[in-house]
mmCIF file of C-alpha atoms in Angstrom:
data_model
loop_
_atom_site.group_PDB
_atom_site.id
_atom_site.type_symbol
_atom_site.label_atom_id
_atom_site.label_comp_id
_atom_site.label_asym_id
_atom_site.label_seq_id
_atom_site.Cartn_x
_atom_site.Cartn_y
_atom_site.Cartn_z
ATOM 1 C CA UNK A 1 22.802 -32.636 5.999
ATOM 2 C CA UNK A 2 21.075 -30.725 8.612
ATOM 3 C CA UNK A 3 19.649 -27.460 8.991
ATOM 4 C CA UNK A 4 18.486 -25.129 11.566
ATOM 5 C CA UNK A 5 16.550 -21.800 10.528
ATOM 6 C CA UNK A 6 16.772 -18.114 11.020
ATOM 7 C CA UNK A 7 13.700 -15.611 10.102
ATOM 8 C CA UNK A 8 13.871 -12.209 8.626
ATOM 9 C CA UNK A 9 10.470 -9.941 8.453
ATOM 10 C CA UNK A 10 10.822 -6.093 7.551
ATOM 11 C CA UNK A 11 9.202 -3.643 4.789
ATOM 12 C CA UNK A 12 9.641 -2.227 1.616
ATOM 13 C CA UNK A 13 10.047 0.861 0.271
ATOM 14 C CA UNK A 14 10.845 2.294 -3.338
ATOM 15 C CA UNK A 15 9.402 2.967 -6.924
ATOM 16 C CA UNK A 16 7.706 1.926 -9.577
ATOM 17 C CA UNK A 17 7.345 1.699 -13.527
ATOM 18 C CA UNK A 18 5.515 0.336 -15.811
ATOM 19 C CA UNK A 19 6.694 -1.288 -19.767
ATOM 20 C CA UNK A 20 4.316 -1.970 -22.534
ATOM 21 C CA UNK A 21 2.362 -0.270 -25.395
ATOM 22 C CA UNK A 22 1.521 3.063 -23.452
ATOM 23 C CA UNK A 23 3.917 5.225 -22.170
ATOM 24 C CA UNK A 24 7.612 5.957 -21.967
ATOM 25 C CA UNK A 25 9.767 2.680 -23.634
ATOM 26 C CA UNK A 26 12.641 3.413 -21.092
ATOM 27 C CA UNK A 27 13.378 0.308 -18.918
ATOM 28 C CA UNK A 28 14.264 1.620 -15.789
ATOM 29 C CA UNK A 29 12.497 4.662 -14.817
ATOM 30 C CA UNK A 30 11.311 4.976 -11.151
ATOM 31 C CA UNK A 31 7.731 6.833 -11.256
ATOM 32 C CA UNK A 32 5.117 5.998 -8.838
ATOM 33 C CA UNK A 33 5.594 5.216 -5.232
ATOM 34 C CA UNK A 34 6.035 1.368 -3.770
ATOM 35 C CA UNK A 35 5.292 0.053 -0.154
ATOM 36 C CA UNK A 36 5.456 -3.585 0.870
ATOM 37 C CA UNK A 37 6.329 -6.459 3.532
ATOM 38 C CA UNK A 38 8.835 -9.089 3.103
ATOM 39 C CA UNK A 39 9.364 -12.377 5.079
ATOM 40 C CA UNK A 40 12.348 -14.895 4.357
ATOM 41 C CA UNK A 41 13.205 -18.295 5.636
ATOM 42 C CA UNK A 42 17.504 -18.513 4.953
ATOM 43 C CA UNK A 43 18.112 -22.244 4.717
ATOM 44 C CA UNK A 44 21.302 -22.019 4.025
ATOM 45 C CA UNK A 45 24.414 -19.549 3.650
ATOM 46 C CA UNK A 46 23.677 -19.572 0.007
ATOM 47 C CA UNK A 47 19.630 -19.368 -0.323
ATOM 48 C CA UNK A 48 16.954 -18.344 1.077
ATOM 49 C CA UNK A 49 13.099 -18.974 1.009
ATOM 50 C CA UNK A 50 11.246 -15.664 0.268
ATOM 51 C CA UNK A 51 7.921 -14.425 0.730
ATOM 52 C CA UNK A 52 6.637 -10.499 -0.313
ATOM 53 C CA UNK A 53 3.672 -8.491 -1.018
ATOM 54 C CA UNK A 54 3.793 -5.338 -2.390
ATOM 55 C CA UNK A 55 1.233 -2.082 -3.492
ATOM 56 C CA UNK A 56 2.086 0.340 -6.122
ATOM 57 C CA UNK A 57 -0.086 2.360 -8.670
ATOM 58 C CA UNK A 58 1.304 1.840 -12.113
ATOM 59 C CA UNK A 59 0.760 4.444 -14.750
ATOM 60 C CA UNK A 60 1.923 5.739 -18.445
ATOM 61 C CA UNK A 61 1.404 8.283 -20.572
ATOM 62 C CA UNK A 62 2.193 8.728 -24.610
ATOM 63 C CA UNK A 63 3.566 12.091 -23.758
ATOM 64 C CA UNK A 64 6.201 10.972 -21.777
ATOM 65 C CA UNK A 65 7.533 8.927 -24.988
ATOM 66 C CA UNK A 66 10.312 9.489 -26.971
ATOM 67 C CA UNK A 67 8.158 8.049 -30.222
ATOM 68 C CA UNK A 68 6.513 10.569 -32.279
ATOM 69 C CA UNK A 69 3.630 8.062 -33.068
ATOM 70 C CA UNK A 70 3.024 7.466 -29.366
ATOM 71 C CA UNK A 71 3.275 11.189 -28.588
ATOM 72 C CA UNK A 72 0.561 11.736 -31.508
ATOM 73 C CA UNK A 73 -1.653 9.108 -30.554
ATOM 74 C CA UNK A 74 -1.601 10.203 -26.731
ATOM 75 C CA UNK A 75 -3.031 7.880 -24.365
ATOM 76 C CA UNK A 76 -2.652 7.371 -20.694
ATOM 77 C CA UNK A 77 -3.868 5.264 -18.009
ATOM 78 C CA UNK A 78 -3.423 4.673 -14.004
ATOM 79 C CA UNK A 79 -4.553 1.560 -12.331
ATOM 80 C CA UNK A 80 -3.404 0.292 -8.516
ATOM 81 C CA UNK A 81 -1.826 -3.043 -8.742
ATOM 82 C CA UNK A 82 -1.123 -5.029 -5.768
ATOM 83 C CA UNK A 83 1.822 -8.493 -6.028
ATOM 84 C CA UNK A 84 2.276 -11.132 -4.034
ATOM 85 C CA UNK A 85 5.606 -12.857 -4.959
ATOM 86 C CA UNK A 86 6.987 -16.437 -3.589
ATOM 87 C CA UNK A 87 10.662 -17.573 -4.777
ATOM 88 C CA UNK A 88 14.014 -18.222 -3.816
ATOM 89 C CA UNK A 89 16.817 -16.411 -3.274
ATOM 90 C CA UNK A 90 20.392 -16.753 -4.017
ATOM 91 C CA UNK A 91 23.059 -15.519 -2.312
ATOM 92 C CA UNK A 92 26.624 -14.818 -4.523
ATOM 93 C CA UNK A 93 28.763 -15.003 -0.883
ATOM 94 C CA UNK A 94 28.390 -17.577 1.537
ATOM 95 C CA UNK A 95 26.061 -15.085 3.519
ATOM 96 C CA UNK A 96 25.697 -16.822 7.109
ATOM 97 C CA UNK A 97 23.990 -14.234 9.110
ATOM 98 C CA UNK A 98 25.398 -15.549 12.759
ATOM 99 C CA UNK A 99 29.045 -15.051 10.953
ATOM 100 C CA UNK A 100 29.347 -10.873 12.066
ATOM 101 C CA UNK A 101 32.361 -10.574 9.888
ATOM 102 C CA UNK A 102 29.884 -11.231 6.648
ATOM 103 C CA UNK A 103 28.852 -7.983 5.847
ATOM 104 C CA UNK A 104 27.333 -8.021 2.159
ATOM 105 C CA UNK A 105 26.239 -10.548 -0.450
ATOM 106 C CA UNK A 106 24.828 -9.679 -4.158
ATOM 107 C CA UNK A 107 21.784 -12.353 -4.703
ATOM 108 C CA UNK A 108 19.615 -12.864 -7.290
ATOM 109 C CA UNK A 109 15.613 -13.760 -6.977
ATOM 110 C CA UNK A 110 13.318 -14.811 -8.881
ATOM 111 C CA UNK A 111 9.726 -17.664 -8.251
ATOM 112 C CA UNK A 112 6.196 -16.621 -9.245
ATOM 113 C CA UNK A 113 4.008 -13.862 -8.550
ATOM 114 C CA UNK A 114 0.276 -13.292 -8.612
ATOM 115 C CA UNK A 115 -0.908 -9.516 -9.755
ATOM 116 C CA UNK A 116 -3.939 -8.009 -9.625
ATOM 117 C CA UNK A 117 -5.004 -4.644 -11.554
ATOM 118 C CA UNK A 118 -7.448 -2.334 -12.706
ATOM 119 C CA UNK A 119 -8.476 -3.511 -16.412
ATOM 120 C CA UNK A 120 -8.457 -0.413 -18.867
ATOM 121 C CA UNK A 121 -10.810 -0.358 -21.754
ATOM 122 C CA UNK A 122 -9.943 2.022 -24.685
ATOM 123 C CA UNK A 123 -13.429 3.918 -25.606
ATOM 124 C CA UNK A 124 -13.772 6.599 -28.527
ATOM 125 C CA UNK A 125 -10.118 6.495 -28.576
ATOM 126 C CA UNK A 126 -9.827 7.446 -24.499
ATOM 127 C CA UNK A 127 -8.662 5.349 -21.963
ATOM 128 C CA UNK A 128 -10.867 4.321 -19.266
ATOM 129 C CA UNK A 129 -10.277 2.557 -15.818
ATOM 130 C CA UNK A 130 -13.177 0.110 -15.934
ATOM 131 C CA UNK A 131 -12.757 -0.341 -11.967
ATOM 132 C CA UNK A 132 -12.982 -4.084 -12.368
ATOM 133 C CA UNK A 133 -10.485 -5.892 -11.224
ATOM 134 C CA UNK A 134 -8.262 -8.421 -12.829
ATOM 135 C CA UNK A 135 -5.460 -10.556 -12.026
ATOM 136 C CA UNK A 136 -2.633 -12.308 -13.888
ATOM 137 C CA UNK A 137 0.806 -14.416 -13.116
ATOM 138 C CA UNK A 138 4.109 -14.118 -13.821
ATOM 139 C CA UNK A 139 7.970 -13.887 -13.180
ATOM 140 C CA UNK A 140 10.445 -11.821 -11.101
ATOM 141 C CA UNK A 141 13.780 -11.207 -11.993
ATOM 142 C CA UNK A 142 15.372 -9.587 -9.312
ATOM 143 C CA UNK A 143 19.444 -8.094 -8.689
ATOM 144 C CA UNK A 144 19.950 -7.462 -5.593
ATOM 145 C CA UNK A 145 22.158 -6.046 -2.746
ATOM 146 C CA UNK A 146 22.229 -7.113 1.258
ATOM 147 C CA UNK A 147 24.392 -5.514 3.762
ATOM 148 C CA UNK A 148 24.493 -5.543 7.218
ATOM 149 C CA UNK A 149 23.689 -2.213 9.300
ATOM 150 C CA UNK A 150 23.452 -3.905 13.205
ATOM 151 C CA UNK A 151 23.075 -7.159 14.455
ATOM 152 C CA UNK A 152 20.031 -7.709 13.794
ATOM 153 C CA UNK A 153 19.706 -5.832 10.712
ATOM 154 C CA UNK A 154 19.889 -5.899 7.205
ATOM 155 C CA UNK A 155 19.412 -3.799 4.483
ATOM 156 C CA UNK A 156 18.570 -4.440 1.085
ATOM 157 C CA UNK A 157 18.422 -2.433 -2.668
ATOM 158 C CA UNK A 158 17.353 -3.870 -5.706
ATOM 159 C CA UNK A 159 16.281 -3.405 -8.800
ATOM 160 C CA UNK A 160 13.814 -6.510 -10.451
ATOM 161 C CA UNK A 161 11.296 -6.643 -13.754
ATOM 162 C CA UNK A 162 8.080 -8.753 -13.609
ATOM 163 C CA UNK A 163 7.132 -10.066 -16.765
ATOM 164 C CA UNK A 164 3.629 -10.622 -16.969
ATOM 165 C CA UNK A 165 1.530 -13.687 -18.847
ATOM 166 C CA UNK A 166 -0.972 -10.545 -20.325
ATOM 167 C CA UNK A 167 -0.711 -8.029 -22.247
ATOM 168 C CA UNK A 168 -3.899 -6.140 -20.731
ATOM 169 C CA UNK A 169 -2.475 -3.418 -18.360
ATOM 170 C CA UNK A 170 -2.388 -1.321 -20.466
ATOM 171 C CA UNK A 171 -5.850 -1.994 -22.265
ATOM 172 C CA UNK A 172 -4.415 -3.517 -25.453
ATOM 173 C CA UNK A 173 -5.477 -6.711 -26.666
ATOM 174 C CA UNK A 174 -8.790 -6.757 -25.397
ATOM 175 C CA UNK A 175 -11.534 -9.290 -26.424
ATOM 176 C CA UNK A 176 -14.921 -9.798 -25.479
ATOM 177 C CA UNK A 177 -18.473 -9.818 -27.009
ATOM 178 C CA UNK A 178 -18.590 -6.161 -26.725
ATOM 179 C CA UNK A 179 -15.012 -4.853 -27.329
ATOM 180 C CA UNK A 180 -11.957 -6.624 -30.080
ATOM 181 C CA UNK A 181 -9.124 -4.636 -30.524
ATOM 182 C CA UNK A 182 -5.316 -3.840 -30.098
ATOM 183 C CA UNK A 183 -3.398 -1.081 -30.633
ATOM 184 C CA UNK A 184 0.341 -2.554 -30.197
ATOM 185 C CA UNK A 185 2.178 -5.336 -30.495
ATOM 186 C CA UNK A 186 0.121 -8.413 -29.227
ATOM 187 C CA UNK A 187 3.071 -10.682 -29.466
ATOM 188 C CA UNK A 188 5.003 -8.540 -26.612
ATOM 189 C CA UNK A 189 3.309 -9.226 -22.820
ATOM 190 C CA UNK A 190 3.072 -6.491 -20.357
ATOM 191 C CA UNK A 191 5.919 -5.660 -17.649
ATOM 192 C CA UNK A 192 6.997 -3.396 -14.665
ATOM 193 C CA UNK A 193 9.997 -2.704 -12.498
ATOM 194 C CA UNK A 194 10.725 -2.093 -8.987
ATOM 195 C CA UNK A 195 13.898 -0.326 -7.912
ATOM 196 C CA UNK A 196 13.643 -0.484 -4.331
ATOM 197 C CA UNK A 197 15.168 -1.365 -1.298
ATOM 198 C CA UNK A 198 14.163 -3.246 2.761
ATOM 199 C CA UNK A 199 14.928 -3.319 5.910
ATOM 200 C CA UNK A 200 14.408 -6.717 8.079
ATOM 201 C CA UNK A 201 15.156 -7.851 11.281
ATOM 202 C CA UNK A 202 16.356 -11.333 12.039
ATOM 203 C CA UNK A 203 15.244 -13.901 14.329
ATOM 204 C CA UNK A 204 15.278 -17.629 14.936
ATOM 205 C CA UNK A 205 17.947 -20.462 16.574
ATOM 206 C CA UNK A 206 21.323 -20.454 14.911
ATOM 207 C CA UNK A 207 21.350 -22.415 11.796
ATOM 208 C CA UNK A 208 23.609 -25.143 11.498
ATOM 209 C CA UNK A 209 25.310 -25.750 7.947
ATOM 210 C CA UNK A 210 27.382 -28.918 8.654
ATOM 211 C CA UNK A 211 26.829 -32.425 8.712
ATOM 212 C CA UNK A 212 25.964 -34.205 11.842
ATOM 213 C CA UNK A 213 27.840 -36.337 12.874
ATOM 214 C CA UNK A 214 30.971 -35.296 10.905
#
């Protein structure tokens, strides 16, 4: 089996929200503005290779909640977050992007991704941004639209959670010499959501999804 490639680079644009023991418990709830860049190798009709990096401010507020004892307690924090993701793609439809007749394809995505954030320290029962920085890993799960607008064009909406390996976002579960408390559930890790969508442009030689020599 032999392969040729074709390139896609474009941007990002959508929303942001943020899951954990602050804040409104609704899943999808598009907040605070997103802005990214996206790169994909397609190495076949059915996957693709896929690159991203994307800035975003996540916040939450007790207020916001539907639960009394979150409304009572009534914190809130902000912090900047910046993700780099690397995955794969998959492609429902044979998606070729030389076949012009192929005009849409669900996929689903998912890989790894590296976040860094603002850690937020509860003091005298306030939250405070600390300003120092901190970083975790974890996973995307991403649904996902692609149609074509022109030639060499696509457009793309989806909607994806990041589940994160800490539970710290938010400023729970924090231990050091100095500070050792939580004020949630430790045994549930932090996430956010991105509803969003792209555009790209494509480039690169035809790819080839045949066997040589056939």
């Amino acid at each position: 089996m032999s392969f040729s490639q074709i390139y896609e680079l474009g941007f990002t644009y959508g929303k942001s929200n943020f899951i954990g023991d602050v804040g409104n418990t609704i899943f999808i709830n598009p907040s605070e503005n997103t802005f990214g860049a996206v790169f994909k190798w397609n190495r076949s009709s059915r996957h693709s290779y896929r690159m991203s990096y994307i800035m975003t401010t996540l916040s939450a507020d007790d207020l916001d909640s539907r639960d009394p004892r979150r409304i009572e307690r009534g914190y809130n924090f902000e912090t900047p977050i910046s993700e780099l993701s690397l995955g794969m793609e998959f492609n429902f439809l044979d998606y070729d992007l030389h076949d012009y007749d192929v005009l849409f394809s669900p996929y689903l995505y998912s890989g790894i991704i590296y976040t860094t954030f603002q850690e937020q320290l509860l003091l005298n029962n306030v939250m405070v941004n600390s300003k120092q920085n901190k970083s975790t890993f974890g996973i995307p799960m991403v649904l996902g639209l692609k149609y074509r607008l022109f030639e060499k064009i696509i457009i793309y909406f989806e909607i994806g959670a990041r589940y994160l390996l800490t539970d710290k976002i938010d400023g729970n579960n924090i231990s050091d010499e100095n500070l050792n408390y939580n004020f949630g559930n430790i045994n549930n890790n932090d996430w956010y959501m991105f509803s969003q969508f792209a555009l790209t442009y494509t480039f690169g030689r035809n790819p080839c999804y045949c066997n040589i020599g056939k």
